[in-house]
Amino acid sequence: MAKLLLTILWGFVALNNYVTSYREITSPDMVGPIWGPGSSCRRQLQFLEGGYGTDIIQPPELRGEWVSTRCEVRSGPEFITRKYKFNSDMSFVLLQFYYTDHQCQLPSYSVRIRGYLQLGATSFAVPGATIAQYELERMSLIAFKVESADHLRVKLNATCLSQIGASSKFQPNERIHILNLAHDHRLIDCASDIGLTVHELQLIRQQARSEFLQDEARTIVWEELLLGNVHSNLTLRKTYRPETFQTPLRRYSENDKDCAICHAVRRGTETDPPILPSRQGLAPAPLHGEWASLTCEVGSSYFITRHLMFMGNDTWETHYHFYKDPLCRTPVYALSMKGTHTPPLSSKLVDGATNVDFTLIAASLTPQHKDMVRTLNAISKSECGGKAIWKLGRTNDVIQNGGCASLVGLLVVKQHDLIRIEEDSMNGLVLYTGILPTDGTLKDSEAKRPTAYQEPLLHCEGPDPRTASLVTDMDNNGNSVLLKLSAFFISIVFSFVL
Ligand SMILES: *[C@@H]1O[C@H](CO)[C@@H](O)[C@H](O)[C@H]1NC(C)=O
Ligand SMILES: *[C@@H]1O[C@H](CO)[C@@H](O)[C@H](O)[C@H]1NC(C)=O
Ligand SMILES: *[C@@H]1O[C@H](CO)[C@@H](O)[C@H](O)[C@H]1NC(C)=O
């Protein structure tokens, strides 16, 4: 609901076609004392706010190979790696590898998809993105285990099974053609029954990235391909058109020294899927310290930087900054929240993940764009006897009971979230938080607890959750896990409005 509200607010702002080179830096009351002048979290966020290190390539130039940089998690959960190749005639071959574990070490089945892509106009709804259409030619899959084959077979109806050619053929390591629309063949179109679609090709953003590595005194450059998101509800994936993006793919280069996983994924084939190296995860996640966005993140209809803090006494605090442009240069509003949380518990549903519930106690909002001020004042006038209380750059408490700025009826008091902390070979210690339901609702019930993650946040300040009162142990699978000694550690949140 709150997300909906702010999306509407934002939509309002976006539709007002203002001319702007305006930028107001504000420091809401809640922000000041925590982000000290030398804070490395603050420096990291300022870097993102300038749009440094990212150039959007438009129109996209997709020719080449693109690979996953990690074991990606989709709602379900599904664990997947991707290897996509686009040719100069815009034909493509997409390879998707599905796994049963969160480390992407136990392949379940692979999917090979051939077709053509046609780039269209730039997107009005998602700044920086290009709309595209695709046409599929063939899709086949290979299951690697009897259980995987059985799992896929039961999703097909009798017509599809007979078209595909007798259910007995659905065996491990056999290639099954589940879609064939090439002219010289009989028609088979059973991919979406299995939940396989490539609507992600309908929304595309390509960007050049660069980063200066202080320690090694060198600049690294790479290219990313962001494709459309998939719906968090599996049954709605068939028809969903993407409105935001999923985890970026990285342009494959033989000389890329910074992405070992890229090379592993590139070597994968339809019959021989990539096996990714183990990552050290901390489970249940001992939430502690401060965490900040690694990029100007793409939401649906806004762009955002996040800064999350765990105080170590069951309290959390977050600062979100919303922007109207894909390089996070034009702020629209800032939102700060704090509250308490439950002790982290290992998730039974998502391998390697932690369940945490966040309760909201305080929230404040700072409009940073004149159109946002106008929109908020329209609300306060109607709710509060004609009073326009919002001013540019001025922070108001939005929780306070009876306050004219109150949006309390729209905020969810308790969020059911999914958290993971892990050691990422490219970025260091990162924290993942759960994605929001794609239908625009919030994580406000156990049933809506996410099964996939948003983009990771980097540990930037404060206690390192790996040290001190943590011990390493082995779980039943031999995976190294960290056990927490005290219930002292706990955690965070934020997507109260996201
Ligand atoms: C079986 O699935 C295919 C592909 O989705 C569909 O076209 C067909 O109508 C279905 N047949 C029956 C009998 O449900
Ligand atoms: C997914 O969508 C279907 C169809 O709208 C709905 O019946 C089902 O409850 C949804 N599942 C979840 C977990 O929201
Ligand atoms: C938790 O710790 C933070 C930071 O040390 C402090 O500001 C806050 O008052 C503490 N809250 C409680 C409930 O102890």
XYZ file of C-alpha atoms in Angstrom, residues 108-400:
293
model
C 18.735 -29.770 -12.330
C 18.087 -28.977 -15.986
C 19.320 -26.718 -18.764
C 17.294 -24.830 -21.349
C 18.416 -23.722 -24.797
C 16.408 -21.035 -26.555
C 16.809 -19.787 -30.117
C 15.080 -16.822 -31.688
C 15.289 -13.266 -32.975
C 15.269 -9.959 -31.170
C 14.023 -6.649 -32.485
C 14.943 -3.511 -30.574
C 12.275 -0.853 -30.326
C 11.931 2.619 -28.862
C 13.334 3.888 -25.604
C 11.004 3.174 -22.725
C 8.833 5.975 -21.374
C 8.046 4.103 -18.185
C 11.621 3.084 -17.342
C 14.149 5.860 -18.070
C 17.379 4.507 -19.555
C 15.719 1.362 -20.906
C 14.897 0.185 -24.405
C 11.805 -1.797 -25.327
C 12.260 -4.878 -27.495
C 10.263 -7.653 -29.105
C 11.361 -11.199 -29.665
C 10.336 -14.133 -31.747
C 11.095 -17.662 -30.615
C 12.173 -20.399 -32.977
C 13.151 -23.343 -30.828
C 13.424 -24.238 -27.204
C 14.780 -27.476 -25.794
C 15.680 -28.725 -22.390
C 17.775 -31.418 -20.820
C 17.078 -32.705 -17.327
C 20.017 -34.100 -15.403
C 18.170 -36.084 -12.774
C 15.172 -38.395 -12.750
C 13.482 -36.083 -10.220
C 14.048 -33.055 -12.442
C 12.585 -34.857 -15.459
C 9.569 -35.984 -13.400
C 9.116 -32.495 -12.007
C 9.017 -30.999 -15.505
C 6.881 -33.746 -17.041
C 4.011 -33.371 -14.604
C 3.579 -29.760 -15.685
C 2.789 -30.769 -19.275
C -0.727 -31.651 -20.375
C -1.530 -34.776 -22.419
C -1.550 -32.906 -25.728
C 1.895 -31.503 -25.111
C 3.271 -34.818 -23.939
C 2.139 -36.569 -27.089
C 3.383 -33.715 -29.303
C 6.747 -33.831 -27.651
C 6.813 -37.525 -28.372
C 5.719 -40.005 -25.732
C 6.213 -39.462 -22.060
C 8.693 -42.319 -21.932
C 11.148 -40.081 -23.735
C 11.277 -37.650 -20.846
C 14.460 -39.134 -19.430
C 17.546 -37.615 -17.806
C 20.191 -36.416 -20.257
C 17.846 -36.549 -23.260
C 17.137 -33.409 -25.207
C 13.415 -32.614 -25.240
C 12.076 -30.099 -27.760
C 9.411 -28.144 -25.942
C 8.958 -25.408 -28.500
C 9.472 -25.570 -32.227
C 8.008 -22.874 -34.388
C 10.472 -23.205 -37.258
C 8.616 -23.585 -40.562
C 10.043 -26.938 -41.489
C 8.739 -28.627 -38.348
C 5.463 -29.579 -36.810
C 4.321 -27.055 -34.295
C 5.138 -27.560 -30.647
C 4.482 -24.774 -28.161
C 4.668 -26.130 -24.654
C 7.360 -23.981 -23.034
C 5.092 -21.747 -21.022
C 3.435 -24.798 -19.433
C 6.763 -25.453 -17.765
C 6.992 -21.819 -16.725
C 9.641 -20.985 -19.302
C 9.298 -17.619 -20.991
C 11.825 -15.036 -22.123
C 9.705 -11.939 -21.594
C 12.843 -10.587 -19.931
C 13.967 -9.679 -23.468
C 11.192 -7.077 -23.659
C 13.056 -4.562 -21.512
C 16.759 -3.938 -22.023
C 19.396 -1.674 -20.590
C 23.062 -1.851 -21.421
C 25.663 0.037 -19.449
C 29.422 0.546 -19.311
C 30.774 0.426 -15.774
C 34.135 1.448 -14.375
C 35.676 1.389 -10.949
C 39.010 2.509 -9.552
C 40.533 -0.120 -7.298
C 42.432 1.839 -4.675
C 44.463 -1.113 -3.418
C 45.687 -2.140 -6.834
C 45.860 1.386 -8.280
C 44.028 0.379 -11.438
C 40.717 1.103 -13.078
C 38.562 -1.792 -14.146
C 35.946 -1.449 -16.865
C 33.167 -3.824 -17.788
C 29.791 -3.877 -19.514
C 26.473 -4.954 -18.040
C 23.245 -6.089 -19.638
C 20.101 -5.632 -17.581
C 17.085 -7.586 -18.792
C 13.485 -7.339 -17.601
C 12.399 -8.796 -14.272
C 10.309 -11.927 -13.905
C 7.128 -11.958 -11.824
C 7.532 -13.087 -8.223
C 4.405 -15.253 -8.618
C 5.342 -18.150 -10.896
C 1.853 -18.600 -12.276
C 1.828 -14.996 -13.489
C 5.157 -15.192 -15.335
C 3.569 -16.361 -18.583
C 1.800 -13.053 -19.091
C 3.869 -10.542 -17.138
C 5.639 -7.781 -19.055
C 8.732 -6.549 -17.196
C 8.584 -3.194 -15.421
C 12.021 -3.241 -13.887
C 15.211 -5.303 -14.141
C 16.768 -8.446 -12.799
C 20.407 -9.106 -11.870
C 22.755 -7.800 -14.612
C 24.669 -10.091 -16.935
C 28.270 -9.169 -17.747
C 29.775 -8.979 -21.223
C 32.112 -11.923 -21.585
C 35.706 -11.116 -22.340
C 38.498 -13.654 -22.451
C 40.745 -11.158 -20.684
C 38.398 -10.390 -17.822
C 40.556 -10.997 -14.753
C 37.961 -9.823 -12.280
C 35.157 -12.285 -12.839
C 36.140 -15.920 -12.284
C 32.480 -16.968 -12.328
C 32.069 -15.422 -15.795
C 34.633 -17.864 -17.156
C 32.972 -20.821 -15.431
C 29.550 -19.876 -16.840
C 30.987 -19.267 -20.321
C 32.465 -22.799 -20.345
C 29.055 -24.296 -19.562
C 27.139 -26.059 -22.314
C 23.635 -27.414 -22.658
C 24.864 -30.901 -21.725
C 27.579 -29.822 -19.310
C 26.275 -27.006 -17.081
C 28.622 -24.698 -15.196
C 29.303 -25.595 -11.567
C 30.011 -22.485 -9.529
C 32.559 -22.277 -6.696
C 31.264 -22.377 -3.105
C 30.630 -19.079 -1.395
C 31.051 -18.541 2.298
C 27.641 -17.646 3.676
C 26.785 -16.615 7.202
C 23.641 -18.442 8.269
C 21.584 -17.419 10.012
C 22.810 -13.983 8.994
C 24.391 -12.216 11.992
C 23.091 -8.781 11.146
C 25.420 -6.070 12.231
C 27.184 -2.986 10.930
C 26.304 -0.684 8.057
C 25.510 -1.579 4.470
C 25.133 0.577 1.376
C 24.092 0.186 -2.262
C 26.738 -0.757 -4.812
C 24.902 0.928 -7.680
C 22.144 3.390 -8.386
C 19.473 0.679 -8.096
C 16.539 0.365 -10.457
C 13.115 0.112 -8.863
C 9.839 0.129 -10.720
C 9.328 3.776 -11.641
C 12.152 5.141 -9.496
C 15.860 4.804 -8.868
C 17.243 4.447 -5.411
C 20.243 4.263 -3.113
C 19.932 2.428 0.195
C 21.862 2.662 3.444
C 20.958 0.146 6.155
C 22.212 -0.080 9.707
C 21.970 -2.687 12.422
C 22.631 -1.273 15.855
C 23.323 -4.625 17.506
C 20.535 -4.230 20.066
C 17.638 -5.501 17.967
C 17.223 -2.095 16.360
C 17.702 -1.040 12.750
C 17.753 2.172 10.801
C 17.598 2.860 7.056
C 18.023 5.820 4.754
C 16.640 5.616 1.247
C 17.150 8.215 -1.435
C 14.848 8.230 -4.446
C 15.774 9.715 -7.816
C 14.006 10.303 -11.060
C 16.908 9.452 -13.370
C 18.823 6.209 -13.893
C 22.143 7.727 -12.749
C 20.729 8.941 -9.417
C 21.473 12.593 -10.155
C 18.076 14.220 -9.622
C 16.679 13.504 -6.148
C 12.940 13.316 -5.590
C 12.730 12.461 -1.905
C 14.582 10.887 0.993
C 13.018 8.512 3.461
C 14.469 7.500 6.828
C 13.068 4.775 9.022
C 13.908 2.923 12.173
C 12.520 0.153 14.284
C 13.176 -3.199 15.893
C 13.611 -6.687 14.533
C 13.358 -10.329 15.529
C 16.425 -12.559 15.896
C 17.441 -14.050 12.521
C 16.352 -17.646 11.916
C 17.433 -19.985 9.124
C 14.848 -20.189 6.344
C 13.298 -23.594 5.772
C 12.167 -22.616 2.299
C 15.194 -20.887 0.802
C 18.531 -22.644 1.052
C 21.169 -20.392 2.669
C 18.714 -17.644 3.647
C 17.605 -16.105 6.936
C 14.148 -14.982 8.038
C 13.902 -11.686 9.906
C 10.801 -9.649 10.794
C 11.156 -5.883 10.959
C 8.884 -3.628 12.940
C 8.662 0.032 12.017
C 8.696 2.588 14.842
C 9.675 5.903 13.259
C 9.786 7.292 9.738
C 10.499 10.678 8.220
C 10.336 11.975 4.692
C 12.140 14.856 2.997
C 10.822 16.056 -0.365
C 13.729 17.092 -2.591
C 11.893 18.109 -5.691
C 9.303 20.859 -6.065
C 6.823 18.546 -7.763
C 7.083 16.113 -4.859
C 6.385 19.011 -2.489
C 3.296 19.893 -4.503
C 2.054 16.303 -4.467
C 2.583 15.881 -0.716
C 0.870 19.171 -0.034
C -2.120 18.056 -2.057
C -2.424 15.164 0.407
C -1.836 17.248 3.532
C -4.374 19.864 2.384
C -7.095 17.295 1.960
C -6.257 15.446 5.198
C -5.495 18.421 7.373
C -7.912 21.286 6.901
C -6.275 22.896 3.906
C -2.790 23.151 5.415
C 0.184 22.847 3.056
C 2.892 21.767 5.453
C 5.566 20.389 3.142
C 8.576 22.483 2.107
C 11.448 21.656 -0.173
C 14.286 20.055 1.779
C 12.373 20.081 5.073
C 11.977 16.780 6.909
C 8.645 15.775 8.426
C 7.751 12.905 10.694
C 5.307 10.733 8.758
C 4.418 8.384 11.602
C 3.486 10.799 14.381
